mmCIF file of C-alpha atoms and ligand atoms in Angstrom:
data_model
loop_
_atom_site.group_PDB
_atom_site.id
_atom_site.type_symbol
_atom_site.label_atom_id
_atom_site.label_comp_id
_atom_site.label_asym_id
_atom_site.label_seq_id
_atom_site.Cartn_x
_atom_site.Cartn_y
_atom_site.Cartn_z
ATOM 1 C CA MET A 15 -27.472 41.584 -4.026
ATOM 2 C CA SER A 16 -23.969 40.187 -3.646
ATOM 3 C CA GLU A 17 -23.570 36.426 -3.260
ATOM 4 C CA LYS A 18 -23.034 35.219 0.294
ATOM 5 C CA ILE A 19 -19.813 33.252 0.554
ATOM 6 C CA GLU A 20 -19.172 30.903 3.468
ATOM 7 C CA LYS A 21 -15.578 30.305 4.442
ATOM 8 C CA THR A 22 -14.076 27.166 5.916
ATOM 9 C CA LYS A 23 -10.538 26.064 6.618
ATOM 10 C CA CYS A 24 -11.337 22.511 5.597
ATOM 11 C CA LEU A 25 -14.011 21.244 3.230
ATOM 12 C CA ILE A 26 -14.571 17.481 3.266
ATOM 13 C CA ILE A 27 -16.510 16.041 0.362
ATOM 14 C CA GLY A 28 -18.051 12.627 0.982
ATOM 15 C CA SER A 29 -19.055 10.742 4.094
ATOM 16 C CA GLY A 30 -17.919 7.126 4.178
ATOM 17 C CA PRO A 31 -15.358 5.858 6.689
ATOM 18 C CA ALA A 32 -12.715 8.083 5.034
ATOM 19 C CA GLY A 33 -14.751 11.306 5.172
ATOM 20 C CA TYR A 34 -16.017 10.847 8.745
ATOM 21 C CA THR A 35 -12.567 9.915 10.025
ATOM 22 C CA ALA A 36 -11.096 12.968 8.304
ATOM 23 C CA ALA A 37 -13.823 15.045 10.018
ATOM 24 C CA ILE A 38 -13.058 13.571 13.461
ATOM 25 C CA TYR A 39 -9.340 14.327 13.124
ATOM 26 C CA ALA A 40 -9.798 17.735 11.487
ATOM 27 C CA ALA A 41 -12.339 18.795 14.132
ATOM 28 C CA ARG A 42 -10.082 17.704 16.967
ATOM 29 C CA ALA A 43 -7.274 19.714 15.354
ATOM 30 C CA ASP A 44 -9.598 22.750 15.562
ATOM 31 C CA LEU A 45 -10.108 23.097 11.808
ATOM 32 C CA LYS A 46 -13.916 23.203 12.229
ATOM 33 C CA PRO A 47 -14.387 21.131 9.070
ATOM 34 C CA MET A 48 -17.414 21.509 6.859
ATOM 35 C CA MET A 49 -18.578 18.257 5.312
ATOM 36 C CA TYR A 50 -21.024 17.598 2.500
ATOM 37 C CA GLU A 51 -22.228 14.040 2.886
ATOM 38 C CA GLY A 52 -22.919 13.351 -0.776
ATOM 39 C CA LEU A 53 -25.480 11.263 -2.604
ATOM 40 C CA GLU A 54 -25.135 8.233 -0.357
ATOM 41 C CA PRO A 55 -24.555 9.463 3.235
ATOM 42 C CA GLY A 56 -22.337 6.911 4.961
ATOM 43 C CA GLY A 57 -21.107 5.517 1.651
ATOM 44 C CA GLN A 58 -20.960 1.924 0.447
ATOM 45 C CA LEU A 59 -21.167 0.452 3.964
ATOM 46 C CA THR A 60 -24.755 1.579 4.187
ATOM 47 C CA THR A 61 -25.575 -0.976 1.497
ATOM 48 C CA THR A 62 -24.116 -3.899 3.473
ATOM 49 C CA THR A 63 -25.593 -5.662 6.472
ATOM 50 C CA GLU A 64 -23.204 -7.381 8.896
ATOM 51 C CA VAL A 65 -19.648 -6.023 9.281
ATOM 52 C CA GLU A 66 -17.374 -8.362 11.216
ATOM 53 C CA ASN A 67 -13.904 -7.263 10.160
ATOM 54 C CA TYR A 68 -13.810 -3.719 11.527
ATOM 55 C CA PRO A 69 -11.635 -3.751 14.650
ATOM 56 C CA GLY A 70 -13.351 -2.640 17.849
ATOM 57 C CA TYR A 71 -16.632 -4.456 17.245
ATOM 58 C CA PRO A 72 -15.962 -7.915 18.722
ATOM 59 C CA GLU A 73 -19.506 -9.087 18.024
ATOM 60 C CA GLY A 74 -19.663 -7.381 14.605
ATOM 61 C CA THR A 75 -22.078 -4.620 13.730
ATOM 62 C CA GLN A 76 -24.374 -3.511 10.929
ATOM 63 C CA GLY A 77 -22.856 -1.333 8.179
ATOM 64 C CA PRO A 78 -25.454 1.473 8.459
ATOM 65 C CA LYS A 79 -25.194 1.477 12.289
ATOM 66 C CA MET A 80 -21.410 1.722 12.075
ATOM 67 C CA MET A 81 -21.669 4.730 9.790
ATOM 68 C CA GLU A 82 -24.135 6.385 12.199
ATOM 69 C CA ASP A 83 -21.569 5.879 14.965
ATOM 70 C CA PHE A 84 -18.829 7.430 12.802
ATOM 71 C CA LYS A 85 -21.083 10.405 12.119
ATOM 72 C CA LYS A 86 -22.009 10.876 15.794
ATOM 73 C CA GLN A 87 -18.332 10.839 16.711
ATOM 74 C CA ALA A 88 -17.566 13.485 14.074
ATOM 75 C CA GLU A 89 -20.486 15.601 15.325
ATOM 76 C CA ARG A 90 -19.340 15.312 18.933
ATOM 77 C CA PHE A 91 -16.410 17.500 17.961
ATOM 78 C CA ASP A 92 -16.973 20.636 15.991
ATOM 79 C CA SER A 93 -17.844 19.273 12.514
ATOM 80 C CA ASP A 94 -20.410 21.034 10.369
ATOM 81 C CA ILE A 95 -21.967 18.024 8.633
ATOM 82 C CA ARG A 96 -24.467 18.865 5.930
ATOM 83 C CA PRO A 97 -26.696 16.716 3.784
ATOM 84 C CA GLY A 98 -26.321 17.419 0.087
ATOM 85 C CA ILE A 99 -23.715 17.368 -2.604
ATOM 86 C CA ILE A 100 -21.009 19.630 -3.906
ATOM 87 C CA THR A 101 -21.951 20.293 -7.497
ATOM 88 C CA ASP A 102 -18.940 22.398 -8.567
ATOM 89 C CA LEU A 103 -15.414 22.550 -7.298
ATOM 90 C CA ASP A 104 -12.648 24.799 -8.581
ATOM 91 C CA VAL A 105 -9.184 24.046 -7.196
ATOM 92 C CA SER A 106 -7.277 26.147 -9.722
ATOM 93 C CA ASN A 107 -6.838 29.060 -7.288
ATOM 94 C CA ARG A 108 -6.772 29.416 -3.538
ATOM 95 C CA PRO A 109 -8.970 29.681 -1.611
ATOM 96 C CA PHE A 110 -10.693 26.828 -3.414
ATOM 97 C CA LYS A 111 -14.280 27.493 -4.472
ATOM 98 C CA ALA A 112 -17.211 25.126 -4.215
ATOM 99 C CA LYS A 113 -20.920 25.280 -4.859
ATOM 100 C CA ALA A 114 -23.397 22.982 -3.126
ATOM 101 C CA ASP A 115 -26.854 21.855 -4.160
ATOM 102 C CA ASP A 116 -28.336 23.722 -1.148
ATOM 103 C CA GLY A 117 -27.318 26.971 -2.842
ATOM 104 C CA SER A 118 -24.220 27.588 -0.683
ATOM 105 C CA THR A 119 -21.040 29.005 -2.146
ATOM 106 C CA ILE A 120 -18.014 28.001 -0.136
ATOM 107 C CA GLU A 121 -14.379 29.069 0.008
ATOM 108 C CA ALA A 122 -12.034 26.503 1.504
ATOM 109 C CA ASP A 123 -8.340 26.636 2.401
ATOM 110 C CA VAL A 124 -7.995 22.880 1.962
ATOM 111 C CA VAL A 125 -10.215 20.253 0.383
ATOM 112 C CA ILE A 126 -10.370 16.598 1.365
ATOM 113 C CA LEU A 127 -11.904 14.411 -1.342
ATOM 114 C CA ALA A 128 -13.577 11.368 0.197
ATOM 115 C CA THR A 129 -16.161 10.707 -2.488
ATOM 116 C CA GLY A 130 -15.576 6.958 -2.649
ATOM 117 C CA ALA A 131 -16.323 4.580 -5.460
ATOM 118 C CA THR A 132 -19.519 2.986 -6.591
ATOM 119 C CA ALA A 133 -19.698 -0.716 -7.283
ATOM 120 C CA LYS A 134 -21.102 -1.507 -10.677
ATOM 121 C CA TRP A 135 -24.152 -3.751 -10.626
ATOM 122 C CA LEU A 136 -25.766 -5.896 -13.292
ATOM 123 C CA GLY A 137 -28.908 -3.814 -13.035
ATOM 124 C CA ILE A 138 -31.450 -6.616 -12.772
ATOM 125 C CA GLU A 139 -34.379 -6.309 -10.372
ATOM 126 C CA SER A 140 -33.667 -9.470 -8.353
ATOM 127 C CA GLU A 141 -30.057 -8.339 -7.763
ATOM 128 C CA ALA A 142 -31.306 -5.176 -6.066
ATOM 129 C CA LYS A 143 -33.932 -7.123 -4.122
ATOM 130 C CA PHE A 144 -31.349 -9.457 -2.535
ATOM 131 C CA ASN A 145 -28.587 -6.860 -2.138
ATOM 132 C CA GLY A 146 -27.258 -7.308 1.398
ATOM 133 C CA PHE A 147 -29.176 -10.594 1.747
ATOM 134 C CA GLY A 148 -26.924 -12.872 -0.314
ATOM 135 C CA VAL A 149 -25.898 -10.454 -3.063
ATOM 136 C CA SER A 150 -22.689 -8.551 -2.367
ATOM 137 C CA ALA A 151 -19.989 -6.611 -4.198
ATOM 138 C CA CYS A 152 -17.230 -7.378 -1.685
ATOM 139 C CA ALA A 153 -15.852 -10.855 -0.984
ATOM 140 C CA THR A 154 -13.462 -9.672 1.734
ATOM 141 C CA CYS A 155 -16.379 -8.047 3.549
ATOM 142 C CA ASP A 156 -18.975 -10.772 3.208
ATOM 143 C CA GLY A 157 -17.182 -13.989 2.153
ATOM 144 C CA PHE A 158 -16.973 -15.266 5.721
ATOM 145 C CA PHE A 159 -20.756 -15.682 5.866
ATOM 146 C CA TYR A 160 -20.526 -18.307 3.109
ATOM 147 C CA LYS A 161 -17.977 -20.568 4.775
ATOM 148 C CA GLY A 162 -18.476 -24.130 3.520
ATOM 149 C CA LYS A 163 -21.234 -23.043 1.137
ATOM 150 C CA ASP A 164 -21.483 -22.607 -2.654
ATOM 151 C CA VAL A 165 -21.286 -19.163 -4.217
ATOM 152 C CA VAL A 166 -21.228 -17.452 -7.582
ATOM 153 C CA VAL A 167 -18.860 -14.690 -8.676
ATOM 154 C CA VAL A 168 -19.807 -12.633 -11.730
ATOM 155 C CA GLY A 169 -17.115 -10.910 -13.822
ATOM 156 C CA GLY A 170 -13.943 -11.632 -15.733
ATOM 157 C CA GLY A 171 -11.422 -9.026 -14.602
ATOM 158 C CA ASP A 172 -8.789 -9.026 -11.861
ATOM 159 C CA THR A 173 -11.365 -8.243 -9.185
ATOM 160 C CA ALA A 174 -13.540 -11.215 -10.152
ATOM 161 C CA ALA A 175 -10.489 -13.496 -10.327
ATOM 162 C CA GLU A 176 -9.223 -12.268 -6.963
ATOM 163 C CA GLU A 177 -12.624 -12.576 -5.315
ATOM 164 C CA ALA A 178 -13.112 -16.078 -6.739
ATOM 165 C CA THR A 179 -9.747 -17.310 -5.429
ATOM 166 C CA TYR A 180 -10.361 -15.649 -2.050
ATOM 167 C CA LEU A 181 -13.801 -17.242 -1.763
ATOM 168 C CA ALA A 182 -12.489 -20.628 -2.926
ATOM 169 C CA LYS A 183 -10.472 -20.811 0.315
ATOM 170 C CA LEU A 184 -13.633 -20.379 2.400
ATOM 171 C CA CYS A 185 -16.371 -21.900 0.312
ATOM 172 C CA LYS A 186 -17.100 -25.411 -0.864
ATOM 173 C CA LYS A 187 -17.474 -24.368 -4.485
ATOM 174 C CA VAL A 188 -17.198 -21.150 -6.479
ATOM 175 C CA TYR A 189 -18.815 -20.709 -9.897
ATOM 176 C CA LEU A 190 -17.143 -17.919 -11.857
ATOM 177 C CA ILE A 191 -19.626 -16.653 -14.422
ATOM 178 C CA HIS A 192 -18.192 -14.600 -17.279
ATOM 179 C CA ARG A 193 -19.978 -13.190 -20.301
ATOM 180 C CA ARG A 194 -17.187 -14.126 -22.756
ATOM 181 C CA ASP A 195 -14.961 -17.164 -23.379
ATOM 182 C CA GLU A 196 -11.767 -15.622 -22.003
ATOM 183 C CA LEU A 197 -10.953 -13.698 -18.868
ATOM 184 C CA ARG A 198 -9.843 -10.082 -18.927
ATOM 185 C CA ALA A 199 -7.841 -10.693 -15.728
ATOM 186 C CA SER A 200 -4.024 -10.719 -15.810
ATOM 187 C CA LYS A 201 -2.380 -13.985 -16.857
ATOM 188 C CA ALA A 202 -1.105 -14.550 -13.315
ATOM 189 C CA MET A 203 -4.626 -14.265 -11.888
ATOM 190 C CA GLN A 204 -6.032 -16.479 -14.640
ATOM 191 C CA HIS A 205 -3.435 -19.090 -13.775
ATOM 192 C CA LYS A 206 -4.576 -19.003 -10.130
ATOM 193 C CA VAL A 207 -8.226 -19.343 -11.086
ATOM 194 C CA PHE A 208 -7.653 -22.245 -13.471
ATOM 195 C CA ASN A 209 -5.511 -24.054 -10.905
ATOM 196 C CA THR A 210 -7.985 -23.790 -8.053
ATOM 197 C CA PRO A 211 -9.893 -27.088 -8.084
ATOM 198 C CA ASN A 212 -13.097 -25.783 -6.480
ATOM 199 C CA ILE A 213 -13.575 -22.930 -8.983
ATOM 200 C CA GLU A 214 -15.766 -23.880 -11.936
ATOM 201 C CA MET A 215 -15.816 -21.539 -14.920
ATOM 202 C CA VAL A 216 -19.193 -20.785 -16.469
ATOM 203 C CA TRP A 217 -18.242 -19.246 -19.829
ATOM 204 C CA ASP A 218 -20.258 -17.109 -22.245
ATOM 205 C CA SER A 219 -22.969 -16.695 -19.669
ATOM 206 C CA VAL A 220 -25.028 -13.962 -18.116
ATOM 207 C CA VAL A 221 -27.042 -13.958 -14.926
ATOM 208 C CA GLU A 222 -30.647 -13.303 -15.861
ATOM 209 C CA GLU A 223 -32.095 -13.642 -12.378
ATOM 210 C CA VAL A 224 -31.030 -14.055 -8.776
ATOM 211 C CA LEU A 225 -33.278 -16.670 -7.192
ATOM 212 C CA GLY A 226 -34.262 -16.610 -3.548
ATOM 213 C CA THR A 227 -36.834 -16.825 -0.831
ATOM 214 C CA GLU A 228 -38.615 -14.058 1.001
ATOM 215 C CA GLU A 229 -40.555 -14.304 4.248
ATOM 216 C CA GLY A 230 -41.404 -10.953 5.753
ATOM 217 C CA PHE A 231 -38.101 -9.152 6.253
ATOM 218 C CA ASN A 232 -36.125 -12.386 5.873
ATOM 219 C CA LYS A 233 -34.656 -12.834 2.450
ATOM 220 C CA ALA A 234 -32.127 -15.404 1.273
ATOM 221 C CA VAL A 235 -30.500 -16.270 -2.034
ATOM 222 C CA THR A 236 -30.946 -19.819 -3.269
ATOM 223 C CA GLY A 237 -29.352 -19.614 -6.699
ATOM 224 C CA VAL A 238 -29.013 -17.906 -10.064
ATOM 225 C CA LYS A 239 -30.649 -18.409 -13.429
ATOM 226 C CA VAL A 240 -27.987 -18.178 -16.104
ATOM 227 C CA LYS A 241 -28.250 -17.918 -19.866
ATOM 228 C CA ASN A 242 -25.545 -19.238 -22.160
ATOM 229 C CA LYS A 243 -25.186 -16.550 -24.826
ATOM 230 C CA LYS A 244 -23.892 -18.959 -27.481
ATOM 231 C CA SER A 245 -26.366 -21.836 -27.100
ATOM 232 C CA GLY A 246 -29.242 -19.764 -25.728
ATOM 233 C CA GLU A 247 -29.756 -22.430 -23.055
ATOM 234 C CA TYR A 248 -30.763 -21.658 -19.494
ATOM 235 C CA ARG A 249 -29.272 -23.235 -16.398
ATOM 236 C CA GLU A 250 -30.002 -22.832 -12.698
ATOM 237 C CA ILE A 251 -27.089 -22.953 -10.286
ATOM 238 C CA ASN A 252 -27.896 -23.466 -6.609
ATOM 239 C CA VAL A 253 -25.816 -21.162 -4.400
ATOM 240 C CA ASP A 254 -26.187 -19.209 -1.156
ATOM 241 C CA GLY A 255 -24.214 -16.133 -2.211
ATOM 242 C CA VAL A 256 -23.758 -14.041 -5.335
ATOM 243 C CA PHE A 257 -20.728 -11.763 -5.612
ATOM 244 C CA ILE A 258 -20.865 -9.148 -8.335
ATOM 245 C CA ALA A 259 -17.334 -8.185 -9.383
ATOM 246 C CA ILE A 260 -17.768 -6.287 -12.632
ATOM 247 C CA GLY A 261 -15.801 -3.226 -11.573
ATOM 248 C CA HIS A 262 -16.121 -0.026 -9.576
ATOM 249 C CA LYS A 263 -16.419 3.547 -10.688
ATOM 250 C CA PRO A 264 -14.457 6.058 -8.619
ATOM 251 C CA ASN A 265 -16.550 9.152 -7.900
ATOM 252 C CA SER A 266 -13.987 11.629 -9.135
ATOM 253 C CA ASP A 267 -15.864 13.485 -11.872
ATOM 254 C CA ILE A 268 -15.966 16.658 -9.790
ATOM 255 C CA VAL A 269 -12.178 17.132 -10.135
ATOM 256 C CA LYS A 270 -11.764 15.687 -13.629
ATOM 257 C CA GLY A 271 -9.174 17.728 -15.513
ATOM 258 C CA GLN A 272 -8.086 19.486 -12.301
ATOM 259 C CA VAL A 273 -6.448 16.720 -10.269
ATOM 260 C CA ASP A 274 -4.275 13.923 -11.662
ATOM 261 C CA MET A 275 -5.995 10.552 -11.926
ATOM 262 C CA ASN A 276 -5.296 7.222 -13.578
ATOM 263 C CA ASP A 277 -6.940 6.134 -16.801
ATOM 264 C CA VAL A 278 -10.066 4.843 -15.050
ATOM 265 C CA GLY A 279 -10.478 7.847 -12.758
ATOM 266 C CA TYR A 280 -8.832 6.869 -9.450
ATOM 267 C CA ILE A 281 -7.205 9.998 -8.001
ATOM 268 C CA LYS A 282 -3.419 9.792 -7.789
ATOM 269 C CA THR A 283 -1.824 10.618 -4.442
ATOM 270 C CA ASN A 284 1.840 10.904 -3.496
ATOM 271 C CA PRO A 285 3.493 7.792 -2.007
ATOM 272 C CA ASP A 286 2.793 7.451 1.757
ATOM 273 C CA SER A 287 0.533 10.484 1.562
ATOM 274 C CA THR A 288 -2.966 11.564 0.576
ATOM 275 C CA LEU A 289 -1.745 14.721 -1.173
ATOM 276 C CA THR A 290 -2.810 15.038 -4.799
ATOM 277 C CA ASN A 291 -0.840 16.988 -7.395
ATOM 278 C CA VAL A 292 -2.653 20.142 -6.200
ATOM 279 C CA GLU A 293 -1.255 21.713 -3.023
ATOM 280 C CA GLY A 294 -3.973 21.721 -0.345
ATOM 281 C CA VAL A 295 -6.108 19.048 -2.023
ATOM 282 C CA TYR A 296 -6.100 15.598 -0.434
ATOM 283 C CA ALA A 297 -7.826 12.388 -1.488
ATOM 284 C CA CYS A 298 -8.643 9.479 0.813
ATOM 285 C CA GLY A 299 -10.649 6.267 0.771
ATOM 286 C CA ASP A 300 -11.899 4.416 -2.268
ATOM 287 C CA VAL A 301 -11.693 7.374 -4.660
ATOM 288 C CA GLN A 302 -7.904 6.926 -4.525
ATOM 289 C CA ASP A 303 -7.624 3.221 -3.621
ATOM 290 C CA HIS A 304 -8.602 0.494 -6.048
ATOM 291 C CA VAL A 305 -6.514 -2.138 -4.294
ATOM 292 C CA PHE A 306 -7.661 -2.541 -0.666
ATOM 293 C CA ARG A 307 -11.111 -0.877 -0.640
ATOM 294 C CA GLN A 308 -11.774 -1.684 3.022
ATOM 295 C CA ALA A 309 -13.539 0.471 5.623
ATOM 296 C CA VAL A 310 -10.511 0.295 7.877
ATOM 297 C CA THR A 311 -8.054 1.342 5.165
ATOM 298 C CA ALA A 312 -10.397 4.140 4.087
ATOM 299 C CA ALA A 313 -10.589 5.346 7.692
ATOM 300 C CA GLY A 314 -6.787 5.176 7.854
ATOM 301 C CA THR A 315 -6.331 7.376 4.810
ATOM 302 C CA GLY A 316 -9.049 9.760 6.095
ATOM 303 C CA CYS A 317 -6.961 10.200 9.227
ATOM 304 C CA MET A 318 -3.840 10.793 7.101
ATOM 305 C CA ALA A 319 -5.636 13.423 5.008
ATOM 306 C CA ALA A 320 -6.748 15.412 8.059
ATOM 307 C CA ILE A 321 -3.301 15.288 9.646
ATOM 308 C CA GLU A 322 -1.635 16.348 6.398
ATOM 309 C CA ALA A 323 -4.190 19.150 5.917
ATOM 310 C CA GLU A 324 -3.626 20.419 9.456
ATOM 311 C CA ARG A 325 0.162 20.400 9.036
ATOM 312 C CA TYR A 326 -0.106 22.203 5.727
ATOM 313 C CA LEU A 327 -2.372 24.908 7.176
ATOM 314 C CA SER A 328 -0.076 25.406 10.184
ATOM 315 C CA SER A 329 2.882 25.841 7.840
ATOM 316 C CA GLN A 330 1.111 28.661 5.929
HETATM 317 P P1 NDP B 419 -12.479 -4.593 -15.098
HETATM 318 O O1 NDP B 419 -13.140 -3.451 -15.765
HETATM 319 O O2 NDP B 419 -11.061 -4.895 -15.389
HETATM 320 O O3 NDP B 419 -13.302 -5.928 -15.394
HETATM 321 C C1 NDP B 419 -14.685 -5.957 -15.312
HETATM 322 C C2 NDP B 419 -15.146 -7.335 -15.739
HETATM 323 O O4 NDP B 419 -16.541 -7.409 -15.561
HETATM 324 C C3 NDP B 419 -14.841 -7.629 -17.206
HETATM 325 O O5 NDP B 419 -14.445 -8.959 -17.358
HETATM 326 C C4 NDP B 419 -16.185 -7.362 -17.880
HETATM 327 O O6 NDP B 419 -16.417 -8.211 -18.981
HETATM 328 C C5 NDP B 419 -17.161 -7.728 -16.792
HETATM 329 N N1 NDP B 419 -18.378 -6.948 -16.909
HETATM 330 C C6 NDP B 419 -18.498 -5.590 -16.976
HETATM 331 N N2 NDP B 419 -19.784 -5.232 -17.032
HETATM 332 C C7 NDP B 419 -20.500 -6.383 -17.010
HETATM 333 C C8 NDP B 419 -21.881 -6.665 -17.049
HETATM 334 N N3 NDP B 419 -22.800 -5.705 -17.096
HETATM 335 N N4 NDP B 419 -22.258 -7.968 -17.013
HETATM 336 C C9 NDP B 419 -21.356 -8.967 -16.937
HETATM 337 N N5 NDP B 419 -20.031 -8.764 -16.894
HETATM 338 C C10 NDP B 419 -19.604 -7.480 -16.935
HETATM 339 O O7 NDP B 419 -12.747 -4.345 -13.512
HETATM 340 P P2 NDP B 419 -11.979 -4.924 -12.255
HETATM 341 O O8 NDP B 419 -12.697 -4.422 -11.061
HETATM 342 O O9 NDP B 419 -11.795 -6.367 -12.370
HETATM 343 O O10 NDP B 419 -10.562 -4.216 -12.299
HETATM 344 C C11 NDP B 419 -10.444 -2.776 -12.342
HETATM 345 C C12 NDP B 419 -8.973 -2.392 -12.390
HETATM 346 O O11 NDP B 419 -8.349 -2.708 -11.155
HETATM 347 C C13 NDP B 419 -8.205 -3.172 -13.466
HETATM 348 O O12 NDP B 419 -7.234 -2.338 -14.004
HETATM 349 C C14 NDP B 419 -7.565 -4.293 -12.685
HETATM 350 O O13 NDP B 419 -6.408 -4.790 -13.312
HETATM 351 C C15 NDP B 419 -7.266 -3.603 -11.369
HETATM 352 N N6 NDP B 419 -7.216 -4.574 -10.286
HETATM 353 C C16 NDP B 419 -6.001 -5.045 -9.915
HETATM 354 C C17 NDP B 419 -5.896 -5.971 -8.912
HETATM 355 C C18 NDP B 419 -4.546 -6.444 -8.547
HETATM 356 O O14 NDP B 419 -3.595 -6.049 -9.178
HETATM 357 N N7 NDP B 419 -4.419 -7.260 -7.533
HETATM 358 C C19 NDP B 419 -7.055 -6.516 -8.193
HETATM 359 C C20 NDP B 419 -8.299 -5.968 -8.686
HETATM 360 C C21 NDP B 419 -8.344 -5.047 -9.692
HETATM 361 P P3 NDP B 419 -15.579 -8.070 -20.348
HETATM 362 O O15 NDP B 419 -14.246 -8.687 -20.043
HETATM 363 O O16 NDP B 419 -16.386 -8.823 -21.316
HETATM 364 O O17 NDP B 419 -15.516 -6.603 -20.633
#
């Protein structure tokens, strides 16, 4: 029996703000996009609680609710949104070929990569327990909730340094906990950190436990238990928020070796464009953006990708 091949003009891989926005625009341009939602439908926003910085929600909204709204809007137009993941993608010849974990084989005229990035976590049980209830991986998203309070940032790279200096403007005190005795961050960022009076460095230390309270569905962080790796001593630091800033991993493995990326795997796109080095393949959202990483910027690049895809297809 010959294999059944489904054809689509536009295959969107991934379903965060970038993917759904690409679907809304592509559907309205009559491309009838097919989307595979991926491992985490709705993307990183589904792991946050309150979102107050997305324009159009004057009272704020919940991350998962916002992603449901994005999805409903994409479905209102003619988007074929499917649960599941694309397991293989070949963009060496057109039409591009993809295989999904539901057994489908797909041929696509254009592909929009919106697979996002995954925040790295410490991997301790209490971190997962308080995720979204005082533990966060995004200071710009959640810092506001800790105005005037004390927080911890974990990490020693540019992200940790940037998050610590950002939070220092809002919070009373920021403890920057790093596992070594020197920061990996650029010298300029180090200079900022060391010259911000309300940032205290906690060197050579690892967070062993996030401390907190739990009453029914109400959970709140009250501090961290930290071990000094050199002295072996333990210390408890009382804080209301814990920001993990130990890096992100872009979800770009599916096009590794096929599409140009930087040395840590962020997909390269042309300036002012979402086009990759492969004609007809676009990348939007966090899989191509390690700088801004916001829902609104991801949505913006999702829109760009769909418009560019539509223009490319019309020119064929
Ligand atoms: P990095 O990989 O540069 O840094 C990660 C940091 O987290 C390191 O200090 C590392 O420690 C620490 N770390 C990693 N795993 C653990 C763990 N399990 N427990 C405790 N600590 C851990 O990631 P970033 O997100 O900071 O930066 C990624 C890239 O993006 C970099 O190239 C950076 O320069 C760039 N960037 C640039 C910015 C800018 O230009 N404005 C802003 C943000 C990022 P150790 O040092 O010991 O390995």
